[in-house]
């Protein structure tokens, strides 16, 4: 809602391009932040997009753990 780029199917095409790139290069990983974040609404301010301090810390840990697991 309100963000036309994601609502017009561009996100799907972008994700498909990333998946092809990762497959072609045999390196990298796609980390599913949405699956984690969806279960923690308190990580976001009222607009549902911007993160609180706790959300930013959780996101940083998520990225760190994802990189560590895939390196």
mmCIF file of C-alpha atoms in Angstrom:
data_model
loop_
_atom_site.group_PDB
_atom_site.id
_atom_site.type_symbol
_atom_site.label_atom_id
_atom_site.label_comp_id
_atom_site.label_asym_id
_atom_site.label_seq_id
_atom_site.Cartn_x
_atom_site.Cartn_y
_atom_site.Cartn_z
ATOM 1 C CA UNK A 1 0.000 0.000 0.000
ATOM 2 C CA UNK A 2 1.411 3.317 -1.055
ATOM 3 C CA UNK A 3 4.603 1.858 -2.514
ATOM 4 C CA UNK A 4 3.889 1.341 -6.192
ATOM 5 C CA UNK A 5 7.193 -0.330 -6.985
ATOM 6 C CA UNK A 6 6.414 -3.375 -4.846
ATOM 7 C CA UNK A 7 2.753 -3.479 -5.764
ATOM 8 C CA UNK A 8 3.339 -3.643 -9.516
ATOM 9 C CA UNK A 9 5.101 -6.999 -9.708
ATOM 10 C CA UNK A 10 8.599 -5.529 -9.902
ATOM 11 C CA UNK A 11 9.539 -7.211 -6.641
ATOM 12 C CA UNK A 12 8.874 -10.670 -8.073
ATOM 13 C CA UNK A 13 11.036 -9.996 -11.138
ATOM 14 C CA UNK A 14 13.792 -8.551 -8.986
ATOM 15 C CA UNK A 15 13.762 -11.593 -6.698
ATOM 16 C CA UNK A 16 13.877 -13.905 -9.713
ATOM 17 C CA UNK A 17 16.922 -12.037 -11.081
ATOM 18 C CA UNK A 18 18.715 -12.374 -7.727
ATOM 19 C CA UNK A 19 17.886 -16.078 -7.567
ATOM 20 C CA UNK A 20 19.277 -16.614 -11.082
ATOM 21 C CA UNK A 21 22.427 -14.663 -10.220
ATOM 22 C CA UNK A 22 23.017 -16.716 -7.086
ATOM 23 C CA UNK A 23 22.395 -19.964 -8.965
ATOM 24 C CA UNK A 24 24.638 -18.966 -11.874
ATOM 25 C CA UNK A 25 27.474 -17.846 -9.626
ATOM 26 C CA UNK A 26 27.081 -20.736 -7.148
ATOM 27 C CA UNK A 27 27.691 -18.275 -4.349
ATOM 28 C CA UNK A 28 25.483 -16.420 -1.962
ATOM 29 C CA UNK A 29 22.242 -17.006 -0.154
ATOM 30 C CA UNK A 30 18.823 -15.449 0.100
ATOM 31 C CA UNK A 31 17.923 -14.732 3.704
ATOM 32 C CA UNK A 32 14.209 -14.503 4.463
ATOM 33 C CA UNK A 33 13.968 -11.469 6.739
ATOM 34 C CA UNK A 34 10.236 -11.142 6.034
ATOM 35 C CA UNK A 35 9.493 -14.521 7.611
ATOM 36 C CA UNK A 36 11.291 -13.508 10.806
ATOM 37 C CA UNK A 37 10.079 -9.915 10.930
ATOM 38 C CA UNK A 38 6.435 -10.873 10.393
ATOM 39 C CA UNK A 39 6.421 -12.567 13.787
ATOM 40 C CA UNK A 40 7.847 -9.509 15.585
ATOM 41 C CA UNK A 41 5.596 -6.486 14.979
ATOM 42 C CA UNK A 42 7.230 -4.602 17.863
ATOM 43 C CA UNK A 43 10.397 -4.323 15.769
ATOM 44 C CA UNK A 44 8.600 -1.694 13.671
ATOM 45 C CA UNK A 45 7.146 1.714 14.313
ATOM 46 C CA UNK A 46 3.522 2.471 13.498
ATOM 47 C CA UNK A 47 4.074 2.704 9.741
ATOM 48 C CA UNK A 48 5.104 -0.978 9.681
ATOM 49 C CA UNK A 49 8.154 -0.189 7.561
ATOM 50 C CA UNK A 50 10.729 1.618 9.689
ATOM 51 C CA UNK A 51 12.399 -0.300 12.484
ATOM 52 C CA UNK A 52 12.726 0.467 16.143
ATOM 53 C CA UNK A 53 16.101 0.152 17.863
ATOM 54 C CA UNK A 54 15.224 -3.447 18.765
ATOM 55 C CA UNK A 55 14.281 -4.105 15.133
ATOM 56 C CA UNK A 56 17.531 -2.663 13.833
ATOM 57 C CA UNK A 57 19.505 -4.759 16.302
ATOM 58 C CA UNK A 58 17.564 -7.889 15.307
ATOM 59 C CA UNK A 59 18.150 -7.134 11.617
ATOM 60 C CA UNK A 60 21.883 -6.666 12.183
ATOM 61 C CA UNK A 61 22.065 -9.972 14.075
ATOM 62 C CA UNK A 62 20.025 -11.663 11.329
ATOM 63 C CA UNK A 63 22.473 -10.483 8.664
ATOM 64 C CA UNK A 64 25.513 -11.349 10.759
ATOM 65 C CA UNK A 65 24.209 -14.848 11.471
ATOM 66 C CA UNK A 66 23.234 -15.352 7.827
ATOM 67 C CA UNK A 67 26.658 -14.322 6.561
ATOM 68 C CA UNK A 68 28.386 -16.495 9.156
ATOM 69 C CA UNK A 69 26.250 -19.518 8.266
ATOM 70 C CA UNK A 70 26.931 -19.126 4.529
ATOM 71 C CA UNK A 71 30.615 -18.259 4.546
#
